[in-house]
Tab-separated table of C-alpha atoms in Angstrom:
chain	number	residue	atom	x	y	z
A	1	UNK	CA	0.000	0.000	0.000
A	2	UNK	CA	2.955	2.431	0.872
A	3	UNK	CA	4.578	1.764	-2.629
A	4	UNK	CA	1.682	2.348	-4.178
A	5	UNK	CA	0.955	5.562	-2.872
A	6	UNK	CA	4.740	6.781	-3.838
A	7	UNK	CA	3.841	4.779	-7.387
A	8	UNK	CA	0.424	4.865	-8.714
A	9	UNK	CA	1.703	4.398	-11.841
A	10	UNK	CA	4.193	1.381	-11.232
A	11	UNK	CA	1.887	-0.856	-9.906
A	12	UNK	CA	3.854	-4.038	-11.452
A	13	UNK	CA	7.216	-3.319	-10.319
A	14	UNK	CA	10.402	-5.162	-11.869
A	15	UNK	CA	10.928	-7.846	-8.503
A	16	UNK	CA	13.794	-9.821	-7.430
A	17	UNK	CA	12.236	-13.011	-5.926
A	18	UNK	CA	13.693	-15.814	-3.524
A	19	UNK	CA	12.977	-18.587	-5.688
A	20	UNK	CA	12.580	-21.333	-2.671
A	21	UNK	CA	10.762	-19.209	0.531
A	22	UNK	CA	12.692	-18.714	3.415
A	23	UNK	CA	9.602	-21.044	5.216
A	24	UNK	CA	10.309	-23.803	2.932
A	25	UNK	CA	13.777	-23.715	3.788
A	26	UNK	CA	15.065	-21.344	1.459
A	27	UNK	CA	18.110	-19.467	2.026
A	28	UNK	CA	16.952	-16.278	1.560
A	29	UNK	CA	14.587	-14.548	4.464
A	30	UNK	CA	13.261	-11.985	2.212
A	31	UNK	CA	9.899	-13.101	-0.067
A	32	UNK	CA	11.005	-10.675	-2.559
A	33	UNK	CA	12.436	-7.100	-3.540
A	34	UNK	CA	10.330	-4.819	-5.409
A	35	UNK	CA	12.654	-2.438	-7.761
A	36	UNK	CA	10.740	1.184	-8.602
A	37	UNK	CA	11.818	4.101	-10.720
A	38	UNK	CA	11.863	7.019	-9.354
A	39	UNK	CA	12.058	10.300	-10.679
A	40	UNK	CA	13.450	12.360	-8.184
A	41	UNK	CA	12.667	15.702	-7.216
A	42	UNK	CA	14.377	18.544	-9.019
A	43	UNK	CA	13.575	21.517	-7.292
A	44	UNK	CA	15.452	19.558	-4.330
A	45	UNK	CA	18.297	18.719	-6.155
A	46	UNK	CA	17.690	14.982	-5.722
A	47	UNK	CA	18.427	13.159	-9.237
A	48	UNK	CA	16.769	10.032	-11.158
A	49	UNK	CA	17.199	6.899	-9.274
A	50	UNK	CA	16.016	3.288	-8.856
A	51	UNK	CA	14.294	2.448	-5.379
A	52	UNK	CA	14.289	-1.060	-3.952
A	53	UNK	CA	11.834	-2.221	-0.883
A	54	UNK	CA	12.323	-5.387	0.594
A	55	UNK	CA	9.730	-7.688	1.741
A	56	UNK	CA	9.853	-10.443	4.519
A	57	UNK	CA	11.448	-8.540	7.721
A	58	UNK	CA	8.451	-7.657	8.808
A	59	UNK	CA	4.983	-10.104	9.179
A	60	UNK	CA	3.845	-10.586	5.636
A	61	UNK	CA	1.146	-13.742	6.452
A	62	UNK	CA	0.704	-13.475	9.686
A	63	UNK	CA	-0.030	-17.067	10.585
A	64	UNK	CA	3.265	-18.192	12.510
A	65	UNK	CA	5.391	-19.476	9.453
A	66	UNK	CA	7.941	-17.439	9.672
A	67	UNK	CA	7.775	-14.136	12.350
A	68	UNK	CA	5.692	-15.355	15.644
A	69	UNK	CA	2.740	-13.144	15.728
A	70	UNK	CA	2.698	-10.241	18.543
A	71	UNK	CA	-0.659	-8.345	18.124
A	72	UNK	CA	-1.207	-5.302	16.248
A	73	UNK	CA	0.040	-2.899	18.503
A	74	UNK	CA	3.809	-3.872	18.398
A	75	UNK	CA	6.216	-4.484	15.583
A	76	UNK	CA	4.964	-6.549	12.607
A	77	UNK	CA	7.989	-9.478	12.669
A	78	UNK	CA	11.119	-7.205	13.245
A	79	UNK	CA	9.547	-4.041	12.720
A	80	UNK	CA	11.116	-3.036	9.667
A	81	UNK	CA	11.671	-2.907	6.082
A	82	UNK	CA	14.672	-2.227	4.239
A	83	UNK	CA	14.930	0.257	1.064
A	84	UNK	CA	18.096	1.476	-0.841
A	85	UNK	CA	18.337	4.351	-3.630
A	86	UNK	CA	20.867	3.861	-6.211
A	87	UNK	CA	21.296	6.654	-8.861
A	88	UNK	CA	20.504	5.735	-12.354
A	89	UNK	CA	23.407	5.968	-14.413
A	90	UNK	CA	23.316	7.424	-18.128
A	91	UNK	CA	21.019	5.360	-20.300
A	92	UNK	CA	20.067	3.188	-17.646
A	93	UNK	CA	17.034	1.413	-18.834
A	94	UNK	CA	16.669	-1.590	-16.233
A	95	UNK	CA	17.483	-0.980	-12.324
A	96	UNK	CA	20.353	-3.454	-11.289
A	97	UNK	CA	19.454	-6.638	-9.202
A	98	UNK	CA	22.594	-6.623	-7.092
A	99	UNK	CA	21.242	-4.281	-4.067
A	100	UNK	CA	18.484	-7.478	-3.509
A	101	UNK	CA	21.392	-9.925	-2.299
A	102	UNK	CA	22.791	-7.024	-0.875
A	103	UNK	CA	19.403	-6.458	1.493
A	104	UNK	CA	18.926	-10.577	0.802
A	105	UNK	CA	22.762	-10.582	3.256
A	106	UNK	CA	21.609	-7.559	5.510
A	107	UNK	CA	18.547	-9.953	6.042
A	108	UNK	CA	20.196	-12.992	6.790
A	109	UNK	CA	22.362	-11.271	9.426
A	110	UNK	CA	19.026	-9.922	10.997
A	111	UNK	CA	17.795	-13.631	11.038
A	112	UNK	CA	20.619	-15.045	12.040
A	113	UNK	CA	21.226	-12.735	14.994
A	114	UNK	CA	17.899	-11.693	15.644
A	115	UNK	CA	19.812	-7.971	16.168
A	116	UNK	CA	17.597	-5.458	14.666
A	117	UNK	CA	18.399	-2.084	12.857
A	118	UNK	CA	17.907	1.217	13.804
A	119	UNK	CA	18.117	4.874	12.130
A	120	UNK	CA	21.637	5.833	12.739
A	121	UNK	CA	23.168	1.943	12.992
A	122	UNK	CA	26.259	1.369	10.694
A	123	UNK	CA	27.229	-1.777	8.505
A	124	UNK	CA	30.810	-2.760	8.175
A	125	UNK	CA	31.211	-4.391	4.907
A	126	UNK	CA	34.848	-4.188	4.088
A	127	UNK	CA	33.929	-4.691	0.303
A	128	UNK	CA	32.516	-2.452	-2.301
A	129	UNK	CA	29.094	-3.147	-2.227
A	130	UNK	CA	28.342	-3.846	-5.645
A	131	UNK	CA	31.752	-6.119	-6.145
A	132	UNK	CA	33.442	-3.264	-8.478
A	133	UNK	CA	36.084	-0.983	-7.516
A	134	UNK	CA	33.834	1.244	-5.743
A	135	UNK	CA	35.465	2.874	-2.858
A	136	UNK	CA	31.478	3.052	-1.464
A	137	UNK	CA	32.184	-0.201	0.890
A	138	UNK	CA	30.105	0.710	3.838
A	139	UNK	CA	26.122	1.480	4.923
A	140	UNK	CA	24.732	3.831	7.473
A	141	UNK	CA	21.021	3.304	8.292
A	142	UNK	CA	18.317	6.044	8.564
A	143	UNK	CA	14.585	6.726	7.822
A	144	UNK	CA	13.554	6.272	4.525
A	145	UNK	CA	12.981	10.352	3.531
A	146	UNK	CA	9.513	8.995	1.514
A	147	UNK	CA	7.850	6.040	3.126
A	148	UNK	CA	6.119	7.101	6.313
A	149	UNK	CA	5.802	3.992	9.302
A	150	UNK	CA	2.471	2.020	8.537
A	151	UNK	CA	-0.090	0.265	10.654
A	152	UNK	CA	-0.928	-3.160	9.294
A	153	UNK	CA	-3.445	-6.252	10.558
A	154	UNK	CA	0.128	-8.138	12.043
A	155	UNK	CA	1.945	-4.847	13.640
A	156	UNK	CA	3.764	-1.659	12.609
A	157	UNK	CA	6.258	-1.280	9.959
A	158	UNK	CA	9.271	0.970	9.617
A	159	UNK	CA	10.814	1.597	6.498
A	160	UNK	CA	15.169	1.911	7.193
A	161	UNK	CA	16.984	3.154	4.104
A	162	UNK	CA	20.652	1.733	3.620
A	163	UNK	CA	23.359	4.185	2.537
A	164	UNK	CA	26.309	3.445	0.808
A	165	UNK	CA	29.726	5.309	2.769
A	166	UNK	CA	33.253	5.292	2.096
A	167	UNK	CA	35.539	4.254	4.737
A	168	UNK	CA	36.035	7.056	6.316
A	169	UNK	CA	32.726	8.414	6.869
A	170	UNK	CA	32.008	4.684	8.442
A	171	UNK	CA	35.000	6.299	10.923
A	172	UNK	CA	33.342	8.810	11.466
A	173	UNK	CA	29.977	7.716	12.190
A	174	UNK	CA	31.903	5.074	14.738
A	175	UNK	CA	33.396	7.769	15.972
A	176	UNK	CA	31.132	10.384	16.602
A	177	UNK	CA	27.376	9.400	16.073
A	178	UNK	CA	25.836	8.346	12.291
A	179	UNK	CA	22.996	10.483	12.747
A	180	UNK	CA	25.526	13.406	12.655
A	181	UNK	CA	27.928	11.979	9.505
A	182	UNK	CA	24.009	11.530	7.671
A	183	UNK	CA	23.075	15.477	7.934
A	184	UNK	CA	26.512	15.714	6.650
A	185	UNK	CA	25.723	13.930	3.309
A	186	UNK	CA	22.838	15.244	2.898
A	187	UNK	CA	24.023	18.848	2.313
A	188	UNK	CA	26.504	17.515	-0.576
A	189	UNK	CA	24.762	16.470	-3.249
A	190	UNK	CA	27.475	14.371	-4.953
A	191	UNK	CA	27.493	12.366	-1.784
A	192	UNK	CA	23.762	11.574	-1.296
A	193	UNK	CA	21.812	14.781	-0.890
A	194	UNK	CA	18.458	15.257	0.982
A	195	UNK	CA	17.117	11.782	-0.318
A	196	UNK	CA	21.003	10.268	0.544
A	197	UNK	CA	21.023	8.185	-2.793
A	198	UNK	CA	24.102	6.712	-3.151
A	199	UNK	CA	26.333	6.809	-6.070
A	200	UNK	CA	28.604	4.126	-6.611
A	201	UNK	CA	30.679	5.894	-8.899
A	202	UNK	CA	31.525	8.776	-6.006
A	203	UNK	CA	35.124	8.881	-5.700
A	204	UNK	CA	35.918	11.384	-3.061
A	205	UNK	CA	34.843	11.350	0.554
A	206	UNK	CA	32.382	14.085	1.937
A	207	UNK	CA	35.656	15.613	3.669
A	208	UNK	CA	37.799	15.445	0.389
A	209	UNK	CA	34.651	17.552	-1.432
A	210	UNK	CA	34.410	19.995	1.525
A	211	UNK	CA	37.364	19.794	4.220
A	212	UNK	CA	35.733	22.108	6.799
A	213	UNK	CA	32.897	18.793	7.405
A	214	UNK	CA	36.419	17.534	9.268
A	215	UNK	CA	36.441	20.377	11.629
A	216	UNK	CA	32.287	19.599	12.228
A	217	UNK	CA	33.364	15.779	13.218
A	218	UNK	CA	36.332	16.691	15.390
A	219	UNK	CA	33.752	19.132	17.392
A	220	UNK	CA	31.200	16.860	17.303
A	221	UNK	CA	33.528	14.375	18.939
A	222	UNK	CA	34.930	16.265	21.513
A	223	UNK	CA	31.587	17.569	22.688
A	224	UNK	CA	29.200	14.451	22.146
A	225	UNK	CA	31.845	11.825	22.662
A	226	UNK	CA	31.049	8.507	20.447
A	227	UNK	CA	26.884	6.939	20.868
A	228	UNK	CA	28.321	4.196	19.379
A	229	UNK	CA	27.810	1.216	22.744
A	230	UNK	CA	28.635	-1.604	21.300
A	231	UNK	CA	29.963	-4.084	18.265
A	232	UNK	CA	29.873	-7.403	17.455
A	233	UNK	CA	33.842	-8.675	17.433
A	234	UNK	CA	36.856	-10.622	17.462
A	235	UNK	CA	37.924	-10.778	20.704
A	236	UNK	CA	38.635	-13.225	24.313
A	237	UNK	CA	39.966	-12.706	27.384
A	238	UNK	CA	41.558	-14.398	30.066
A	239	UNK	CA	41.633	-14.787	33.989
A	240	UNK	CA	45.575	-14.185	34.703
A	241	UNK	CA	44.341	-14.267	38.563
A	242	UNK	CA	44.116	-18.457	38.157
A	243	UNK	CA	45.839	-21.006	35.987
A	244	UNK	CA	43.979	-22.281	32.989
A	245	UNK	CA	44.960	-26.017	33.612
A	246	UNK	CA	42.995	-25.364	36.942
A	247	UNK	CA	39.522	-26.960	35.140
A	248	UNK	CA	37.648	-27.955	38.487
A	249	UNK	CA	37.820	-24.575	39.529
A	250	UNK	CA	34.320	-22.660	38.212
A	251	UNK	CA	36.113	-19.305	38.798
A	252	UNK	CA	38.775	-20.040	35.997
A	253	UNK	CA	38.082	-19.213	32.314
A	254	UNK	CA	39.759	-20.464	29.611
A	255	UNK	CA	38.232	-18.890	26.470
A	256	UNK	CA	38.339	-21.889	23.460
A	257	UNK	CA	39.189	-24.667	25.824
A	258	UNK	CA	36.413	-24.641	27.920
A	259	UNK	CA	33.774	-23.168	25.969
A	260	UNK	CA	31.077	-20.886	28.612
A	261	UNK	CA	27.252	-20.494	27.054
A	262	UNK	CA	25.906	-17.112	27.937
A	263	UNK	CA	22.603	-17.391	30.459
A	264	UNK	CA	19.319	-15.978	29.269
A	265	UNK	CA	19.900	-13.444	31.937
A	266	UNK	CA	23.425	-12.336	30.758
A	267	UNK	CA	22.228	-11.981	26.977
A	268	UNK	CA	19.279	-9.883	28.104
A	269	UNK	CA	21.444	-7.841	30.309
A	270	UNK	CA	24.097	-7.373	27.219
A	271	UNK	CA	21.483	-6.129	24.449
A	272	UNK	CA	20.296	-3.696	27.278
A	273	UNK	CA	24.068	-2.297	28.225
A	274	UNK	CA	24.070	-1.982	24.420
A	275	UNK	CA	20.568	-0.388	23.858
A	276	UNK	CA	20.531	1.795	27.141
A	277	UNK	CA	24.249	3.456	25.471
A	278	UNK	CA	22.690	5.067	23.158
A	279	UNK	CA	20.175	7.403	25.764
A	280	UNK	CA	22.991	9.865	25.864
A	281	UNK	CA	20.624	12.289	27.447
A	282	UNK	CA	20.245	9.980	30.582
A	283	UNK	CA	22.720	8.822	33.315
A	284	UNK	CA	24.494	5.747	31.628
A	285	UNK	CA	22.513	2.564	33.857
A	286	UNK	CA	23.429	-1.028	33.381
A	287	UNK	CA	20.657	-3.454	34.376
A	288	UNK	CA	21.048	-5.337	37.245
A	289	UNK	CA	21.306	-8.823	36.661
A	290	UNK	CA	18.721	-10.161	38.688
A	291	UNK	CA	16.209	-7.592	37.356
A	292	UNK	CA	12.865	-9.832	37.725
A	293	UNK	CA	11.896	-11.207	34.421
A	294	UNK	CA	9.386	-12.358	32.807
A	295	UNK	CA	8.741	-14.635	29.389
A	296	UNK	CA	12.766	-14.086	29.267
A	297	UNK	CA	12.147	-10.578	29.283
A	298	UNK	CA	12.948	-7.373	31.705
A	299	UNK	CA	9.633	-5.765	32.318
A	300	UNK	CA	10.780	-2.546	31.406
A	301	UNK	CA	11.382	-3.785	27.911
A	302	UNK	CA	8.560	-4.312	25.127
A	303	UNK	CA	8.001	-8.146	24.116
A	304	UNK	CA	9.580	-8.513	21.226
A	305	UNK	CA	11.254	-11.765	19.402
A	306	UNK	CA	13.755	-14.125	21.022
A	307	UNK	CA	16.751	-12.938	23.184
A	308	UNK	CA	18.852	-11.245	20.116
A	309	UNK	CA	21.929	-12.622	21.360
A	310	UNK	CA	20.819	-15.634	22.691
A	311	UNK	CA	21.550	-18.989	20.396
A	312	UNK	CA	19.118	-21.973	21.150
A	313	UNK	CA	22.608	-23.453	22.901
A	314	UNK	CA	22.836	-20.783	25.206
A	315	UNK	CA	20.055	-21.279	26.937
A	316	UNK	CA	21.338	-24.450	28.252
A	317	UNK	CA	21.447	-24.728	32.470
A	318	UNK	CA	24.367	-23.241	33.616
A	319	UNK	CA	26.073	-24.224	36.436
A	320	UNK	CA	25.175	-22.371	39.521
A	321	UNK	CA	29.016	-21.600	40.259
A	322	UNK	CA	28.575	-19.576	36.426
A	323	UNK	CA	26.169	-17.750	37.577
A	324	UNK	CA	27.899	-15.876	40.404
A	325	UNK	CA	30.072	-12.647	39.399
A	326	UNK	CA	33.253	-13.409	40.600
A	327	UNK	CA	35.892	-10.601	41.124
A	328	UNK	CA	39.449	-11.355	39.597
A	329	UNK	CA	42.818	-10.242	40.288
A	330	UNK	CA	44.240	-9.986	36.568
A	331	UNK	CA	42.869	-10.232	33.062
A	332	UNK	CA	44.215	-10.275	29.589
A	333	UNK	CA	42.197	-8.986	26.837
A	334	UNK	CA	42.757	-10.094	23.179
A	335	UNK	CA	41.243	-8.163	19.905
A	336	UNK	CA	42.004	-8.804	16.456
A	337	UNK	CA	43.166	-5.663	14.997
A	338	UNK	CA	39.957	-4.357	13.266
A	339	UNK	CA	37.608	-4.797	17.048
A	340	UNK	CA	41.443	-3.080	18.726
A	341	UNK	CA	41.465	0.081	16.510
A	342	UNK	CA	38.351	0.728	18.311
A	343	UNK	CA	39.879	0.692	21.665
A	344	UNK	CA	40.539	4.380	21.700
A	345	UNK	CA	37.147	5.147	20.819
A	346	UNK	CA	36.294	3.370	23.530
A	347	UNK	CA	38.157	4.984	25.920
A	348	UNK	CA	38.044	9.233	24.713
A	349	UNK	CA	34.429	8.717	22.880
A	350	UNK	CA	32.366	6.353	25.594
A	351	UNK	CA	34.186	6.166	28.587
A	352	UNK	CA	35.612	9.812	29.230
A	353	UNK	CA	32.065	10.924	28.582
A	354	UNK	CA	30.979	8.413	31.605
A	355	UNK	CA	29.836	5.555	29.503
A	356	UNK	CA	30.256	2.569	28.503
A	357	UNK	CA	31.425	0.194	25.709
A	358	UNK	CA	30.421	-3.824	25.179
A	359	UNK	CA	32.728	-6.217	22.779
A	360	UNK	CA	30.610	-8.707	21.892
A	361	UNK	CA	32.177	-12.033	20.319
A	362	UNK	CA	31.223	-12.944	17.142
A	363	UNK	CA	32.571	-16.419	17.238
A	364	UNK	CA	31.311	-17.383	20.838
A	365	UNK	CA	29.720	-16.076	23.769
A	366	UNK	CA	32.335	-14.332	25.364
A	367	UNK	CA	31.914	-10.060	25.967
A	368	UNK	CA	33.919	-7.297	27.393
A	369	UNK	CA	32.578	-4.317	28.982
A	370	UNK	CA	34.157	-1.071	29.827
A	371	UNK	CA	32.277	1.229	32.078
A	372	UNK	CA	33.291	4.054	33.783
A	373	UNK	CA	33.072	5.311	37.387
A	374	UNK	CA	30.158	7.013	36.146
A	375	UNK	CA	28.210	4.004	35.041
A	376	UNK	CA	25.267	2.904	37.109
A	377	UNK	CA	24.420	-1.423	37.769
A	378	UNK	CA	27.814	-2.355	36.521
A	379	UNK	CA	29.410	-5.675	38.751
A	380	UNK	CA	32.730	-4.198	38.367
A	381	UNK	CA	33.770	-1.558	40.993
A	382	UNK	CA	36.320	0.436	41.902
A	383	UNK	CA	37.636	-2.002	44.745
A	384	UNK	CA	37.405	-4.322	42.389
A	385	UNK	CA	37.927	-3.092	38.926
A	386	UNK	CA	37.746	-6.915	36.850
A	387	UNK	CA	34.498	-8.549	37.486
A	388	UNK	CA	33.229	-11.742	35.711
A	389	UNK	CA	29.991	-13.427	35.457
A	390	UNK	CA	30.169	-16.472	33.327
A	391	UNK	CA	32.192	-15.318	30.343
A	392	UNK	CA	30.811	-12.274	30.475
A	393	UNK	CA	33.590	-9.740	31.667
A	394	UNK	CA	33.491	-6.140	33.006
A	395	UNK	CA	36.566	-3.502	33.473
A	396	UNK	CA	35.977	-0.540	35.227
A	397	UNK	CA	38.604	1.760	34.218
A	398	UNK	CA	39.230	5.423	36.416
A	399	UNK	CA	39.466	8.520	34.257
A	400	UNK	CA	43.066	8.887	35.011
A	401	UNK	CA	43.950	5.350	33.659
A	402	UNK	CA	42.000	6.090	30.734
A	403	UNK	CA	44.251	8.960	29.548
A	404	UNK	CA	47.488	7.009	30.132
A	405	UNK	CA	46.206	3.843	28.164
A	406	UNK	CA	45.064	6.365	25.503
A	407	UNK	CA	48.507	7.853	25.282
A	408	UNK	CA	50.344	4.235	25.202
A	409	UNK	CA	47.652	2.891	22.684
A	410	UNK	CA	48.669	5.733	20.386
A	411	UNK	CA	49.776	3.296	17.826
A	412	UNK	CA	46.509	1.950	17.367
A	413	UNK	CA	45.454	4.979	15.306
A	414	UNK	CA	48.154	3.890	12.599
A	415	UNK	CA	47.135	0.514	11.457
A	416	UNK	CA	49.101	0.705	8.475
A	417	UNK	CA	52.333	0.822	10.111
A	418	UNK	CA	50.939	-2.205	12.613
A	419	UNK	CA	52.723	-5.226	12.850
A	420	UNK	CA	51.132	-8.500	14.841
A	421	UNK	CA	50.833	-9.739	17.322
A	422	UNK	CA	51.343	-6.608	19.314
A	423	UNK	CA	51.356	-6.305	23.325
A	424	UNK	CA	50.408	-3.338	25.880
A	425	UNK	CA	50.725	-4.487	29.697
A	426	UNK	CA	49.861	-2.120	32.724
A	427	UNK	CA	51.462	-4.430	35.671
A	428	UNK	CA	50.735	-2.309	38.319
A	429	UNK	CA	47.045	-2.510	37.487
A	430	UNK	CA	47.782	-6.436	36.540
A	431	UNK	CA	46.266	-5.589	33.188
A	432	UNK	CA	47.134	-6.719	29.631
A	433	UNK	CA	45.749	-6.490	26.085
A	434	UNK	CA	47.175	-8.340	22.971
A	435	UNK	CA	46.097	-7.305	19.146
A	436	UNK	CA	46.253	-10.582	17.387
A	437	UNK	CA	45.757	-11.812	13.861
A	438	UNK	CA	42.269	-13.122	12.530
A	439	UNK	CA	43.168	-16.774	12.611
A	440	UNK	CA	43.584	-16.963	16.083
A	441	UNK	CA	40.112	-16.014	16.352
A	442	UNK	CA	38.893	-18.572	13.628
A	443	UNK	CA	40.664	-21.663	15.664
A	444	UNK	CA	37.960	-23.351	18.010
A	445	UNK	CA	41.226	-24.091	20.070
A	446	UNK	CA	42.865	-21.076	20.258
């Protein structure tokens, strides 16, 4: 109904289809994408494009076959749909099909992870998105500037639009905030313009076109610090307190070894830390752990799908001895280098502005927290600054250790002139953190 109102007059649009349904066992989640032409808007600026809306995030049947039905008043499946404007090149007659597997791979993640998007989220793809030379390798999420939120029979429906970024507006956005780098491109036209359609053939990065947007991040930074919370990662730790051989002991982790599943509650709590980072207007509050639940959910929270961060395996029993947070003397944290450049936006973006910052594994269940003293519900304390419950770990860091590990971790601005493995130790605060290569993280056994 939505595309119809923006296109009375395409009313059989050109459709990528997933030829076997996701509910049939398919491997693509979304039903189909429907590919529109749209003529832009002059007067604004905004050129000719093609405009692709997927279909299958949210509730398209509504009878349990593939999102569980929730009522009408909450989100129809995950809530969303995804578009994505592409500007029509010169003589253009047909719109291209490779955005669909790019929103068919978006989709799968969503599925996958059960992680939903938001306006202001970034992607990391680390390859141009249409597999040319394109130095557009990156998406930024935000409202869809034409198709308003509608109410259906199965729940509401947002419409997210993907943007295509260079590489260093992704930095930026991590950085500082992606609302803020998105009213950036949309006063350059070249670079996406009020409608923010990207253009695959852009060459030059919103702060090659007009240096002084540089000077607007930098200020942005220093004043707003980083709303990024949180990212999915390469990373362990380890509990230096204890030996690793020392198996019969429950408060020894050995990441890889001895494989810890996440609890319900410590998945819930996670996705919260993560959520509540991004209320910058309000104190910074990690739930408590033993918040009272209900249907696996905090009551404060809106029912929604699964636990997002919770695999069918992780809800396994866990050993009561897990379950209590456990303080430790010394702990050694280990990032591959892409989750480590991140480290000092950690620390001068979240953690000088009195947040926090969550490392989530992407390969197990492990996660790192930093919080700050100003960090509310955290398990870590200043007494005792390494706290871990099951192999979920927490590092309170003071503001005056935060500026000397920013000044030693200077390096990590310069990957280019990296070399791995690379080690930082603080002794005196029995604290150590390794950047490592990728494969370490790939081996179950590392």
């Amino acid at each position: 109904g939505e595309c119809r109102r923006l296109y009375p007059d395409q009313p059989n649009p050109l459709q990528v289809t997933a030829i076997l349904k996701y509910w049939l066992g398919g491997p693509d989640p979304l039903d189909y994408v429907s590919m529109y032409r749209n003529l832009g808007n002059p007067a604004l600026n905004v050129p000719e494009h093609w405009h692709y809306v997927s279909f299958g995030l949210s509730d398209l049947y509504g009878d349990n076959r593939v999102h569980e039905f929730t009522g009408t008043d909450g989100p129809s499946g995950f809530g969303f749909e995804l578009t994505f404007r592409l500007k029509r090149e010169t003589g253009e007659s047909a719109p291209p099909t490779w955005p669909a597997e790019l929103m068919q791979g978006l989709a799968r993640y969503v599925f996958q992870s059960e992680n939903t998007f938001c306006s202001g989220d970034h992607v990391s793809w680390h390859s141009p998105l249409d597999n040319s030379e394109s130095r557009i390798q990156h998406m930024l999420l935000t409202e869809d500037p034409q198709m308003q939120p509608v109410q259906t029979p199965f729940g509401v429906v947002t419409f997210l639009q993907i943007v295509g970024v260079c590489t260093e507006e992704l930095h930026a956005a991590q950085q500082w905030n992606g609302q803020g780098i998105l009213e950036l491109l949309r006063t350059v036209p070249v670079a996406g313009g009020p409608w923010l359609i990207t253009d695959m053939r852009r060459g030059e990065t919103i702060f090659e076109i007009d240096p002084h947007l540089q000077e607007r991040v930098d200020k942005g930074i220093e004043t707003d610090g980083s709303n990024l919370s949180g990212v999915s990662a390469k990373c362990a730790w380890d509990d230096l307190s204890r030996p690793p051989e020392d198996d019969e002991d429950s408060r020894s982790i050995c990441i890889g070894t001895q494989p810890r599943r996440l609890s319900g509650k410590d998945t819930e709590q996670i996705r919260e830390t993560l959520r509540r980072g991004l209320e910058i207007n309000s104190k910074p509050v990690i739930p408590p752990i033993n918040a009272q639940r209900q249907n696996g959910l905090n009551l404060d929270r809106a029912p929604s799908r699964k636990d997002s961060l919770e695999s069918e395996s992780s809800a396994a029993i866990i050993p009561h001895e897990l379950i209590r947070t456990r303080q430790l003397e010394s702990v050694h944290l280990k990032f591959n280098q892409e989750s480590g450049a991140l480290i000092p936006l950690c620390l001068r973006g979240r953690l000088l502005h009195g947040r926090h910052f969550t490392y989530k594994s992407i390969t197990g269940d492990t996660a790192i927290t930093f919080v700050s003293t100003g960090v509310e519900g955290a398990f870590a304390t200043e007494e005792h600054p390494y706290a871990a419950h099951g192999p979920w770990l927490q590092i309170l860091l003071t503001e005056e250790f935060v500026e000397r590990m920013l000044e030693d971790l200077e390096d990590l601005n310069s990957p280019e002139e990296f070399k791995l493995p690379k080690e930082y130790s603080w002794p005196e605060k029995k604290l150590k953190v390794s950047i490592l290569p990728d494969a370490v993280f790939d081996n179950p056994l590392h």
